[in-house]
Coordinates of C-alpha atoms and ligand atoms in Angstrom, one line a residue:
M9 CA 0.0 0.0 0.0
T10 CA 1.4 3.4 -0.9
R11 CA 1.8 5.7 2.0
R12 CA 0.5 9.1 1.3
E13 CA 2.0 12.0 3.0
A14 CA -0.1 13.5 5.7
P15 CA -0.5 17.2 5.4
W16 CA 1.2 17.4 8.7
P17 CA 3.8 16.8 9.9
A18 CA 5.4 16.3 6.5
T19 CA 4.7 19.8 5.2
L20 CA 5.6 21.6 8.3
G21 CA 8.8 19.8 8.9
Y22 CA 9.6 19.0 12.5
L23 CA 6.5 19.2 14.6
I24 CA 7.9 18.6 17.9
A25 CA 9.7 21.6 19.3
L26 CA 11.5 21.4 22.6
Q27 CA 10.6 24.7 24.0
V28 CA 12.0 26.4 27.0
S29 CA 9.6 28.6 28.7
C30 CA 11.0 31.7 30.3
Q31 CA 8.2 32.5 32.7
M32 CA 9.1 30.9 36.0
P33 CA 8.3 27.4 34.9
P34 CA 8.0 24.5 37.4
T35 CA 11.3 22.7 37.2
D36 CA 10.0 19.5 35.8
G37 CA 6.4 19.7 34.6
P38 CA 4.9 17.0 32.3
S39 CA 7.1 15.3 29.8
V40 CA 4.8 16.0 26.8
V41 CA 2.0 18.5 26.2
L42 CA -0.2 18.2 23.1
H43 CA -2.1 21.4 22.6
H44 CA -4.5 23.2 20.2
G45 CA -6.1 20.0 19.1
K46 CA -9.4 18.2 19.5
I47 CA -8.9 15.5 22.2
L48 CA -11.7 12.9 22.0
T49 CA -11.3 11.6 25.5
L50 CA -13.9 8.8 25.4
D51 CA -14.2 9.0 29.1
P52 CA -17.7 8.4 30.5
D53 CA -18.7 12.0 30.0
F54 CA -17.1 12.1 26.6
R55 CA -15.5 15.5 26.6
I56 CA -13.8 17.1 23.6
A57 CA -10.8 18.8 25.2
E58 CA -8.1 21.0 23.7
A59 CA -5.0 19.8 25.2
V60 CA -3.5 16.8 27.1
A61 CA -0.4 16.7 29.4
I62 CA 1.6 13.5 29.7
E63 CA 3.9 12.7 32.6
G64 CA 6.1 9.7 32.1
E65 CA 3.9 6.9 30.8
R66 CA 0.6 8.3 31.9
V67 CA -1.9 11.0 31.2
L68 CA -1.5 13.8 33.8
A69 CA -4.3 16.2 32.8
V70 CA -6.8 16.9 30.1
G71 CA -8.4 20.2 29.5
A72 CA -8.3 23.7 27.9
N73 CA -5.2 25.0 26.2
D74 CA -4.4 27.6 28.8
D75 CA -4.8 25.3 31.8
I76 CA -2.7 22.5 30.3
L77 CA 0.0 24.8 28.8
A78 CA 0.4 26.4 32.3
L79 CA 1.6 23.0 33.6
A80 CA 4.5 22.9 31.1
G81 CA 8.0 23.1 32.5
R82 CA 11.5 23.6 31.2
E83 CA 11.8 20.0 30.0
T84 CA 8.4 19.6 28.5
T85 CA 8.1 18.6 24.9
L86 CA 5.4 20.8 23.4
V87 CA 3.5 19.5 20.4
D88 CA 1.2 22.0 18.6
L89 CA -1.5 19.9 17.1
E90 CA -2.7 22.7 14.9
G91 CA -6.3 21.6 15.1
Q92 CA -5.6 17.8 14.6
T93 CA -7.6 15.2 16.5
V94 CA -6.3 12.9 19.3
V95 CA -8.0 9.6 20.1
P96 CA -7.1 6.7 22.4
G97 CA -4.6 4.4 20.8
F98 CA -6.0 1.8 18.4
A99 CA -6.1 -1.8 19.4
D100 CA -6.5 -5.0 17.3
N101 CA -8.3 -7.8 19.2
H102 CA -7.3 -10.6 16.8
Y103 CA -4.0 -10.4 15.1
H104 CA -1.7 -13.2 13.8
S105 CA 1.0 -11.5 11.8
I106 CA 1.4 -8.5 9.5
G107 CA 1.1 -10.5 6.3
G108 CA 3.6 -10.7 3.5
G109 CA 6.3 -13.3 4.0
P110 CA 8.7 -15.2 1.8
G111 CA 6.0 -16.7 -0.4
V112 CA 4.6 -15.4 -3.7
D113 CA 2.9 -12.1 -3.0
L114 CA -0.8 -12.1 -4.1
S115 CA -1.9 -9.1 -2.1
S116 CA -2.1 -6.8 -5.1
A117 CA -3.5 -9.3 -7.6
R118 CA -6.8 -8.2 -9.0
T119 CA -7.5 -10.9 -11.6
L120 CA -6.8 -14.7 -11.8
D121 CA -4.2 -13.9 -14.5
D122 CA -2.4 -11.7 -12.0
V123 CA -2.3 -14.7 -9.6
L124 CA -1.0 -17.1 -12.3
L125 CA 1.5 -14.6 -13.6
A126 CA 3.0 -14.1 -10.1
I127 CA 3.3 -17.8 -9.6
G128 CA 4.7 -18.3 -13.1
E129 CA 7.3 -15.6 -12.4
R130 CA 8.4 -17.3 -9.2
A131 CA 8.6 -20.7 -11.1
K132 CA 11.0 -19.2 -13.6
N133 CA 13.5 -18.5 -10.8
T134 CA 12.9 -21.7 -8.9
P135 CA 14.6 -25.1 -9.6
P136 CA 12.1 -27.7 -10.9
D137 CA 10.5 -29.9 -8.2
T138 CA 11.0 -27.3 -5.6
V139 CA 7.8 -26.4 -3.7
I140 CA 6.3 -22.9 -4.4
V141 CA 4.1 -21.4 -1.7
T142 CA 2.1 -18.2 -1.8
N143 CA 1.7 -15.8 1.1
S144 CA -1.7 -16.1 2.8
D145 CA -2.7 -12.4 2.9
W146 CA -5.1 -12.2 0.0
H147 CA -8.6 -13.3 -0.8
E148 CA -10.5 -14.2 -4.0
G149 CA -12.9 -11.4 -3.1
Q150 CA -10.3 -9.0 -4.4
L151 CA -10.2 -10.7 -7.9
V152 CA -12.6 -9.6 -10.6
E153 CA -13.5 -13.3 -11.2
Q154 CA -14.5 -13.6 -7.5
R155 CA -13.2 -17.2 -7.4
L156 CA -10.1 -19.1 -6.3
P157 CA -7.6 -20.4 -8.8
Y158 CA -8.0 -24.2 -8.9
R159 CA -5.8 -27.0 -9.9
D160 CA -6.2 -26.7 -13.7
D161 CA -5.6 -22.9 -13.5
L162 CA -2.5 -23.5 -11.4
D163 CA -1.2 -26.1 -13.9
K164 CA -1.1 -23.3 -16.4
A165 CA 1.4 -21.4 -14.2
T166 CA 3.7 -24.4 -13.8
T167 CA 3.6 -28.2 -14.0
D168 CA 7.3 -28.6 -12.9
H169 CA 6.8 -27.3 -9.4
P170 CA 4.4 -28.3 -6.7
V171 CA 2.4 -25.2 -6.0
V172 CA 0.6 -24.5 -2.7
V173 CA -1.6 -21.4 -2.8
V174 CA -2.3 -20.5 0.8
R175 CA -5.4 -18.4 1.3
G176 CA -6.2 -17.1 4.7
G177 CA -5.9 -19.5 7.6
H178 CA -8.2 -22.2 6.5
E179 CA -7.5 -23.2 2.9
Y180 CA -4.8 -24.4 0.5
V181 CA -5.2 -24.9 -3.3
L182 CA -2.7 -27.3 -4.9
N183 CA -1.7 -27.8 -8.5
T184 CA -1.4 -31.4 -9.9
A185 CA 2.3 -31.6 -9.1
A186 CA 1.5 -30.7 -5.5
L187 CA -1.3 -33.3 -5.2
N188 CA 1.2 -35.9 -6.5
E189 CA 3.9 -34.6 -4.1
W190 CA 1.7 -35.4 -1.1
S191 CA 0.1 -38.5 -2.6
I192 CA -3.4 -37.0 -2.7
D193 CA -5.6 -38.7 -5.3
E194 CA -9.2 -39.5 -6.1
T195 CA -9.2 -42.2 -3.5
T196 CA -8.0 -40.0 -0.7
R197 CA -10.6 -39.4 2.0
A198 CA -10.8 -36.1 3.8
P199 CA -10.0 -36.3 7.6
E200 CA -12.7 -35.3 10.1
G201 CA -13.1 -31.6 10.2
G202 CA -11.7 -31.2 6.7
S203 CA -12.7 -31.4 3.1
L204 CA -11.2 -31.9 -0.4
G205 CA -12.7 -29.7 -3.1
R206 CA -13.9 -31.2 -6.4
Y207 CA -14.9 -30.0 -9.8
P208 CA -18.5 -30.6 -10.9
D209 CA -17.4 -33.8 -12.7
G210 CA -16.0 -35.1 -9.4
R211 CA -12.3 -34.6 -10.1
L212 CA -10.2 -33.1 -7.3
N213 CA -9.9 -29.3 -7.9
G214 CA -6.9 -28.9 -5.5
E215 CA -8.7 -27.3 -2.6
L216 CA -7.8 -28.6 0.9
V217 CA -9.9 -27.1 3.6
D218 CA -9.2 -27.0 7.4
Q219 CA -8.0 -30.4 8.7
A220 CA -7.3 -31.6 5.2
K221 CA -4.5 -29.1 5.1
R222 CA -2.6 -31.5 7.3
F223 CA -1.8 -33.6 4.2
V224 CA 0.6 -30.9 3.2
E225 CA 3.8 -30.2 5.0
L226 CA 5.1 -26.8 4.0
P227 CA 8.8 -26.1 4.0
P228 CA 9.4 -24.5 7.4
H229 CA 11.2 -21.4 5.9
L230 CA 8.2 -20.8 3.7
S231 CA 5.3 -21.2 6.2
A232 CA 3.9 -17.8 7.2
G233 CA 3.9 -16.9 10.8
A234 CA 6.9 -19.1 11.7
N235 CA 9.1 -16.1 12.1
Y236 CA 9.1 -15.2 15.7
Q237 CA 12.5 -13.6 15.9
P238 CA 12.5 -10.6 18.3
E239 CA 14.1 -8.3 15.6
S240 CA 11.5 -9.1 13.0
L241 CA 8.7 -8.6 15.5
R242 CA 10.2 -5.3 16.4
L243 CA 10.1 -4.1 12.8
E244 CA 6.6 -5.5 12.4
H245 CA 5.5 -3.5 15.5
Q246 CA 6.9 -0.3 14.0
R247 CA 4.6 -0.7 11.0
L248 CA 1.7 -1.4 13.3
N249 CA 2.5 1.8 15.2
E250 CA 2.5 3.7 11.8
A251 CA -1.1 2.6 11.4
G252 CA -2.0 3.9 14.9
L253 CA -1.9 0.6 16.8
T254 CA -0.8 0.7 20.4
S255 CA -2.2 -2.7 21.5
V256 CA -2.5 -6.0 19.8
R257 CA -3.8 -9.3 20.9
Y258 CA -2.1 -12.3 19.3
A259 CA -4.8 -14.7 18.5
S260 CA -2.9 -17.9 18.1
G261 CA 0.3 -17.6 20.1
N262 CA 2.7 -20.2 21.3
K263 CA 5.8 -20.5 23.5
E264 CA 8.1 -19.2 20.8
L265 CA 6.1 -16.1 20.2
Y266 CA 5.8 -15.4 23.9
H267 CA 9.5 -15.8 24.5
A268 CA 10.4 -13.5 21.6
L269 CA 8.0 -10.9 22.9
S270 CA 9.4 -11.3 26.4
E271 CA 12.9 -10.8 25.0
L272 CA 11.7 -7.6 23.3
K273 CA 10.2 -6.4 26.5
R274 CA 13.4 -7.2 28.4
R275 CA 15.4 -5.1 25.9
G276 CA 12.9 -2.2 26.3
D277 CA 12.1 -2.6 22.6
L278 CA 8.3 -3.2 22.8
T279 CA 6.5 -0.3 21.1
L280 CA 3.1 -2.1 21.4
R281 CA 1.3 -3.6 24.3
V282 CA 0.7 -7.2 23.5
S283 CA -1.6 -9.9 24.8
V284 CA -1.1 -13.5 23.8
L285 CA -3.6 -16.2 23.4
F286 CA -2.1 -19.7 23.5
R287 CA -3.4 -22.0 20.9
I288 CA -4.4 -25.6 21.7
Q289 CA -5.0 -27.9 18.7
P290 CA -7.9 -30.3 18.5
S291 CA -5.4 -33.2 18.7
V292 CA -4.9 -32.4 22.4
D293 CA -7.1 -34.3 24.8
L294 CA -7.7 -34.2 28.5
D295 CA -4.8 -36.5 29.3
G296 CA -2.3 -34.4 27.3
L297 CA -3.6 -31.0 28.5
D298 CA -1.5 -30.4 31.6
K299 CA 1.7 -31.3 29.7
V300 CA 0.9 -28.9 26.9
I301 CA 0.2 -26.1 29.4
A302 CA 3.3 -26.9 31.5
A303 CA 5.5 -26.6 28.4
W304 CA 4.5 -22.9 28.0
G305 CA 5.9 -22.0 31.3
V306 CA 3.2 -19.3 32.0
G307 CA 0.1 -19.0 34.2
P308 CA -3.3 -17.6 33.3
D309 CA -2.8 -14.2 34.8
D310 CA 0.9 -13.7 34.0
G311 CA 2.1 -10.4 32.6
D312 CA 1.9 -6.7 32.9
A313 CA 0.7 -3.7 30.8
W314 CA 3.3 -4.5 28.1
L315 CA 3.0 -8.3 27.7
R316 CA 0.1 -10.3 29.1
V317 CA -1.1 -13.8 28.8
G318 CA -4.6 -13.4 27.3
G319 CA -6.0 -16.9 27.8
I320 CA -6.3 -20.1 25.7
K321 CA -7.5 -20.2 22.1
L322 CA -9.6 -23.0 20.8
G323 CA -11.4 -23.2 17.5
V324 CA -14.6 -25.2 16.7
D325 CA -15.2 -24.4 13.0
G326 CA -13.8 -23.3 9.7
G327 CA -13.6 -19.8 8.1
F328 CA -15.3 -18.3 5.1
E329 CA -15.9 -21.6 3.4
G330 CA -16.2 -23.7 6.5
G331 CA -18.1 -21.7 9.1
W332 CA -20.4 -24.2 10.8
M333 CA -24.0 -23.1 10.3
R334 CA -27.5 -24.1 11.6
E335 CA -28.8 -23.9 8.0
P336 CA -27.0 -25.4 5.0
Y337 CA -24.9 -23.4 2.6
Q338 CA -26.2 -21.8 -0.5
E339 CA -26.3 -24.1 -3.5
P340 CA -24.1 -25.3 -5.1
W341 CA -21.9 -25.1 -2.0
G342 CA -24.8 -26.6 0.0
D343 CA -24.4 -29.9 -1.7
N344 CA -28.2 -30.3 -2.0
G345 CA -28.8 -29.2 1.6
R346 CA -26.1 -31.4 3.1
Y347 CA -23.2 -29.0 3.7
Y348 CA -23.4 -27.0 6.9
G349 CA -19.7 -26.1 7.1
L350 CA -17.0 -27.8 9.2
Q351 CA -16.8 -28.7 12.8
T352 CA -13.1 -28.7 13.5
F353 CA -13.1 -29.8 17.2
P354 CA -15.0 -32.9 18.3
T355 CA -17.9 -31.9 20.6
E356 CA -17.0 -34.0 23.6
R357 CA -13.4 -33.2 23.6
Y358 CA -14.1 -29.5 23.3
V359 CA -16.6 -29.4 26.1
E360 CA -14.2 -31.4 28.3
L361 CA -11.3 -29.2 27.6
V362 CA -13.3 -26.0 28.2
R363 CA -14.4 -27.4 31.6
A364 CA -10.9 -28.5 32.5
L365 CA -9.4 -25.2 31.5
N366 CA -12.0 -23.3 33.5
Q367 CA -11.3 -25.4 36.6
R368 CA -7.6 -24.6 36.2
G369 CA -8.3 -20.9 36.2
W370 CA -7.8 -20.4 32.5
R371 CA -9.9 -18.1 30.3
V372 CA -11.0 -19.5 27.0
A373 CA -11.4 -17.7 23.7
T374 CA -13.0 -19.8 21.0
H375 CA -13.0 -19.3 17.2
A376 CA -16.6 -19.6 16.2
V377 CA -17.8 -18.3 12.8
G378 CA -21.2 -19.9 12.2
D379 CA -24.3 -20.0 14.4
A380 CA -24.0 -23.7 14.9
A381 CA -20.4 -23.2 16.2
M382 CA -21.8 -20.5 18.5
D383 CA -24.3 -23.1 19.9
L384 CA -21.4 -25.5 20.7
V385 CA -19.4 -22.7 22.4
L386 CA -22.4 -21.6 24.5
D387 CA -23.1 -25.1 25.4
A388 CA -19.5 -25.7 26.6
Y389 CA -19.2 -22.4 28.3
G390 CA -22.6 -23.0 30.0
K391 CA -21.4 -26.4 31.3
A392 CA -18.1 -24.9 32.5
N393 CA -20.1 -22.2 34.3
Q394 CA -21.9 -24.9 36.3
D395 CA -18.6 -26.2 37.6
R396 CA -17.2 -22.8 38.4
S397 CA -18.7 -19.4 37.4
I398 CA -17.2 -17.9 34.3
V399 CA -19.3 -14.7 34.7
G400 CA -16.9 -11.8 35.1
R401 CA -14.0 -13.9 33.8
R402 CA -14.6 -12.7 30.3
F403 CA -14.6 -15.8 28.2
V404 CA -14.6 -14.8 24.5
V405 CA -16.1 -15.8 21.2
E406 CA -13.7 -15.0 18.4
H407 CA -15.3 -13.7 15.2
G408 CA -19.0 -14.5 15.9
F409 CA -19.9 -13.8 12.2
I410 CA -23.5 -15.1 12.7
A411 CA -25.4 -14.9 16.0
D412 CA -29.1 -15.8 16.2
H413 CA -31.5 -14.0 18.5
D414 CA -31.8 -16.9 20.9
Q415 CA -28.1 -16.9 21.4
L416 CA -27.8 -13.3 22.6
P417 CA -29.3 -13.7 26.1
R418 CA -27.0 -16.7 26.7
L419 CA -23.9 -14.7 25.7
K420 CA -25.0 -11.9 28.0
E421 CA -25.8 -14.2 30.9
L422 CA -22.4 -15.8 30.8
G423 CA -20.6 -12.5 30.4
V424 CA -19.1 -13.6 27.1
A425 CA -17.3 -10.9 25.0
V426 CA -17.4 -11.0 21.2
S427 CA -14.2 -10.2 19.4
G428 CA -15.3 -9.0 16.0
Q429 CA -13.3 -8.2 12.9
H430 CA -13.9 -6.6 9.5
H431 CA -13.8 -9.8 7.4
L432 CA -16.9 -8.7 5.4
Y433 CA -15.0 -5.7 4.1
L434 CA -12.8 -7.9 2.1
A435 CA -14.8 -11.1 1.6
G436 CA -18.3 -9.8 1.3
P437 CA -19.0 -11.2 -2.2
S438 CA -17.6 -14.7 -1.3
L439 CA -19.8 -14.8 1.8
V440 CA -22.9 -14.1 -0.4
K441 CA -21.9 -17.0 -2.6
Y442 CA -21.4 -19.4 0.3
W443 CA -24.2 -18.3 2.6
G444 CA -26.7 -16.4 0.5
T445 CA -27.5 -12.7 0.6
E446 CA -29.5 -12.5 3.8
R447 CA -27.0 -14.4 5.9
A448 CA -24.0 -12.7 4.4
H449 CA -25.5 -9.2 5.1
R450 CA -25.8 -10.1 8.8
V451 CA -22.1 -11.0 9.1
T452 CA -20.5 -9.7 12.3
P453 CA -23.7 -8.1 13.6
M454 CA -22.0 -5.4 15.7
R455 CA -25.2 -3.3 16.1
T456 CA -27.1 -6.4 17.3
Y457 CA -24.4 -7.2 19.8
L458 CA -24.2 -3.7 21.2
D459 CA -28.0 -3.4 21.5
A460 CA -28.0 -6.7 23.4
G461 CA -25.4 -5.3 25.9
I462 CA -22.7 -7.7 24.9
P463 CA -19.1 -6.5 25.3
V464 CA -17.6 -6.1 21.9
S465 CA -14.2 -5.1 20.5
L466 CA -12.7 -4.6 17.1
G467 CA -9.8 -6.0 15.1
S468 CA -8.6 -7.4 11.8
D469 CA -7.5 -11.0 11.9
S470 CA -4.5 -9.9 9.9
P471 CA -3.1 -11.3 7.7
V472 CA -6.5 -12.8 6.7
V473 CA -7.7 -9.2 6.3
P474 CA -5.3 -6.2 6.2
Y475 CA -4.6 -4.8 9.6
R476 CA -5.2 -1.0 9.1
P477 CA -7.4 0.0 12.1
L478 CA -8.9 2.9 10.2
W479 CA -10.3 0.4 7.7
V480 CA -11.8 -1.5 10.6
L481 CA -13.5 1.6 11.9
Y482 CA -14.6 2.6 8.4
H483 CA -16.2 -0.8 7.8
F484 CA -18.1 -1.0 11.0
I485 CA -19.3 2.6 10.7
T486 CA -20.4 2.4 7.1
R487 CA -20.7 -1.4 6.4
D488 CA -19.0 -0.6 3.1
T489 CA -17.0 -3.4 1.4
I490 CA -14.1 -3.2 -1.0
S491 CA -15.9 -4.7 -4.0
A492 CA -19.6 -5.1 -3.2
G493 CA -20.8 -1.8 -1.8
V494 CA -22.6 -1.5 1.5
M495 CA -23.8 -4.8 3.1
G496 CA -26.2 -5.0 6.0
E497 CA -26.5 -1.3 6.7
Q498 CA -28.8 -1.9 9.6
Q499 CA -25.7 -3.3 11.4
R500 CA -23.9 0.1 11.3
I501 CA -22.6 1.5 14.5
T502 CA -21.9 5.1 15.3
R503 CA -18.4 6.6 15.0
E504 CA -18.3 7.1 18.8
E505 CA -19.4 3.5 19.4
A506 CA -16.7 2.2 16.9
L507 CA -14.0 4.3 18.6
R508 CA -15.1 3.0 22.0
A509 CA -15.2 -0.6 20.8
M510 CA -11.7 -0.3 19.5
S511 CA -10.2 1.2 22.6
L512 CA -12.4 0.6 25.7
G513 CA -13.8 -2.6 24.3
Y514 CA -10.3 -4.0 23.8
A515 CA -9.4 -2.9 27.3
H516 CA -12.3 -4.8 28.7
L517 CA -11.2 -7.9 26.8
T518 CA -7.8 -7.8 28.5
F519 CA -9.0 -6.7 32.0
E520 CA -7.3 -3.3 31.5
E521 CA -10.2 -0.8 31.4
Q522 CA -8.8 0.9 34.5
L523 CA -5.5 1.3 32.7
K524 CA -6.2 2.3 29.2
G525 CA -8.9 2.8 26.5
S526 CA -9.8 6.5 27.2
I527 CA -7.8 9.7 27.7
E528 CA -8.1 10.4 31.4
P529 CA -5.7 11.4 34.1
G530 CA -3.9 8.4 35.5
K531 CA -4.4 6.2 32.5
L532 CA -1.6 5.1 30.2
A533 CA -0.7 7.7 27.6
D534 CA -1.4 5.6 24.5
L535 CA -2.7 8.0 21.9
V536 CA -3.1 8.5 18.2
V537 CA -3.0 11.9 16.4
L538 CA -5.2 12.0 13.3
P539 CA -5.2 14.8 10.6
E540 CA -9.0 15.0 10.6
D541 CA -11.8 14.7 13.1
V542 CA -13.1 11.2 12.7
L543 CA -16.4 12.2 14.3
T544 CA -17.2 14.7 11.6
C545 CA -15.1 14.2 8.5
P546 CA -16.6 12.5 5.4
P547 CA -16.6 8.7 6.0
E548 CA -14.2 7.9 3.2
R549 CA -11.6 10.1 4.9
I550 CA -11.6 7.7 7.8
R551 CA -10.6 4.9 5.3
D552 CA -8.1 7.1 3.5
M553 CA -6.4 9.3 6.1
E554 CA -2.9 8.5 7.4
V555 CA -2.0 8.6 11.1
S556 CA 0.1 11.6 12.0
M557 CA 1.5 10.4 15.3
T558 CA 1.4 7.5 17.6
I559 CA 2.3 7.6 21.3
V560 CA 2.7 4.5 23.5
G561 CA 3.2 4.9 27.2
G562 CA 4.1 8.6 26.7
E563 CA 6.8 7.8 24.0
I564 CA 6.3 9.0 20.5
V565 CA 6.7 5.8 18.4
H566 CA 5.6 7.1 15.1
G567 CA 5.7 10.7 13.7
R568 CA 8.9 11.5 15.3
P569 CA 11.2 13.6 13.1
A570 CA 14.4 11.8 11.9
E571 CA 17.2 12.4 14.4
Ligands
ZN24 ZN1 -7.7 -15.7 13.3

C-alpha cells in the first residue's frame, strides 16, 4: 500500500519543538503536552478537550489549552497539534501477523491472471520440483472473477513445481504436481473436520480445507507466521505503530512467540502492548492438557501492561468456506442441503477441555464463525459455568460472524465478550456465494451485539484481512466493502461506538479498562493523532487518512522527526 504524506507533519517539517519557557516554569512539569487540538477523551462524560499533558507513561491532565499549557516546564516537549484530533490508541483484538512473507505475494492481484502470472514468475526462478508457496494475505474477493484459482488454473502457471496457494488461515489450493507430491488422489478421503474440493465432474480441484491441510507439509522457511524472531517482531510492530496501533492481541500464540515478545520487553524494545492467546490444537485431549500447558511456562494471569497472557484459544469451526451453520450453505456449496460447514473440534473433547481449563483458572477464547459453532461454544461455556462461574472472567467468542437472537441472552448471561473483525469488508462477495445474501449481510452483527449489551471489541484477523485499524473503523461505521458496496447497513454502529469498541472494548477484553482505552488522568498515555476529526469528516476520509503520530506509554513511536 502506498503511504500518502499526511498534510502534517510532513509539510511543516519537524512538529515537535522542545521549547524552553521563560516565565518561572516549574522545574519538571509534564514530559509532553499536546495542545491546540481536539482531544476525544472517550471518558464516561465524553469530553472534547483542547490539550493533554503526559507525565512519564501516563496522562497527567486533560483540558483547555491555557490550563494545560500552564503546567509545562523547562523539560516539557510541546506539540502544537494545529487543530488535529487525538483519540485513544487503536487496538487490534485478533491479530496473527502483519502479512507478507517469503512466499509469492498475491496481495495486489486483481485478476486470476495476476495470480498465475505471479506464480509463473516465481517458477522461472525456482529449480524444478521445488515447492512454491504463496503468502496467505489475499482473498479471491479481491479478484474480478471472484473465485479461487483451482488445480487446472495453477497447472497453467507451472507443471514442474508443486504449488501450494495459501489463502487465509483455512485453505490451500494445490496444482497437480503438489497433489502428487503429497500423494493425494481421487481415492484419498478427507479427515474429520476437513474437506477436499472437487470439480462438478468429481475430479479433485486442488482445494484442501481446514483439517485436510494436514496432508501438506510446507517447507518451514516458507510457512507464514513461523518467524518469531525478536528483531522481525520489532520491525513489524513499527509498521503497526504507523497505522496507529498501540495494543495488539495475538490470536494464536505459542511459546516461541511469547518468548520472543518477552525478549523484546526485556530489551525495552516493545512499542506495542501485547496480549497473547495460547493455541491448543484439536489433537490435544484431557490427558495431554497439563503437559501442553506446563510446556508454555506461563500462568493464566501472568504479565503486565506490556506483555500479558490473554488466555487459551480453541477453534470449533472453519472460516469463510467452513463456518459451521445451523442452516445449509447456499447451492451449489450446500451440496443439496447437506453441507453446513465444518466442525473442526470434536464436541465431547471440546466441552471437556473448556471445563478443565476453567477449573484450572484459564480463560477460553473460541474461534466460532457460524451460528452452529456458537451453539457449541455456548453449550460448553454453560457447562463450565456450572462447575465454576465464568461470569466476570470474560470468556470470548472470536469472530462471531453469525449470531441468532436466541443466542444473545445466553452470551450476555455468561458475560461472554465477542471479538469482531472486518472480514466482510474484504470477503463480502464470497460470503454471499457461500451463505446467500440474507445471511452474508448479517455478518459480524455489531449493532445487534451492542444493542444486546454484549461487550464487543474490534480488530482485523491480519493477515487474513489487512490490519489497518482505520479500515476496521470505516467498515463498522459504514458497512461498506471493497468490491460489493454497503452490506447490511442496519448493522452500522456510530463513530463514537466504533472508537469505544476499538479502545475501551479492547481494554475490557484484557481486563485493563482501568489502565487504558480512554484519555483520562492516571491512564496510560497511549494516543493517536489524526489529521482530521473522525467524528465529523466525510466517512471515506476515515478509510483514507494517514495517522500523524502514535504515542505509546508517553513515548512517540511514530511521527517523530528523523534524528
Ligand atoms: Zn484468526
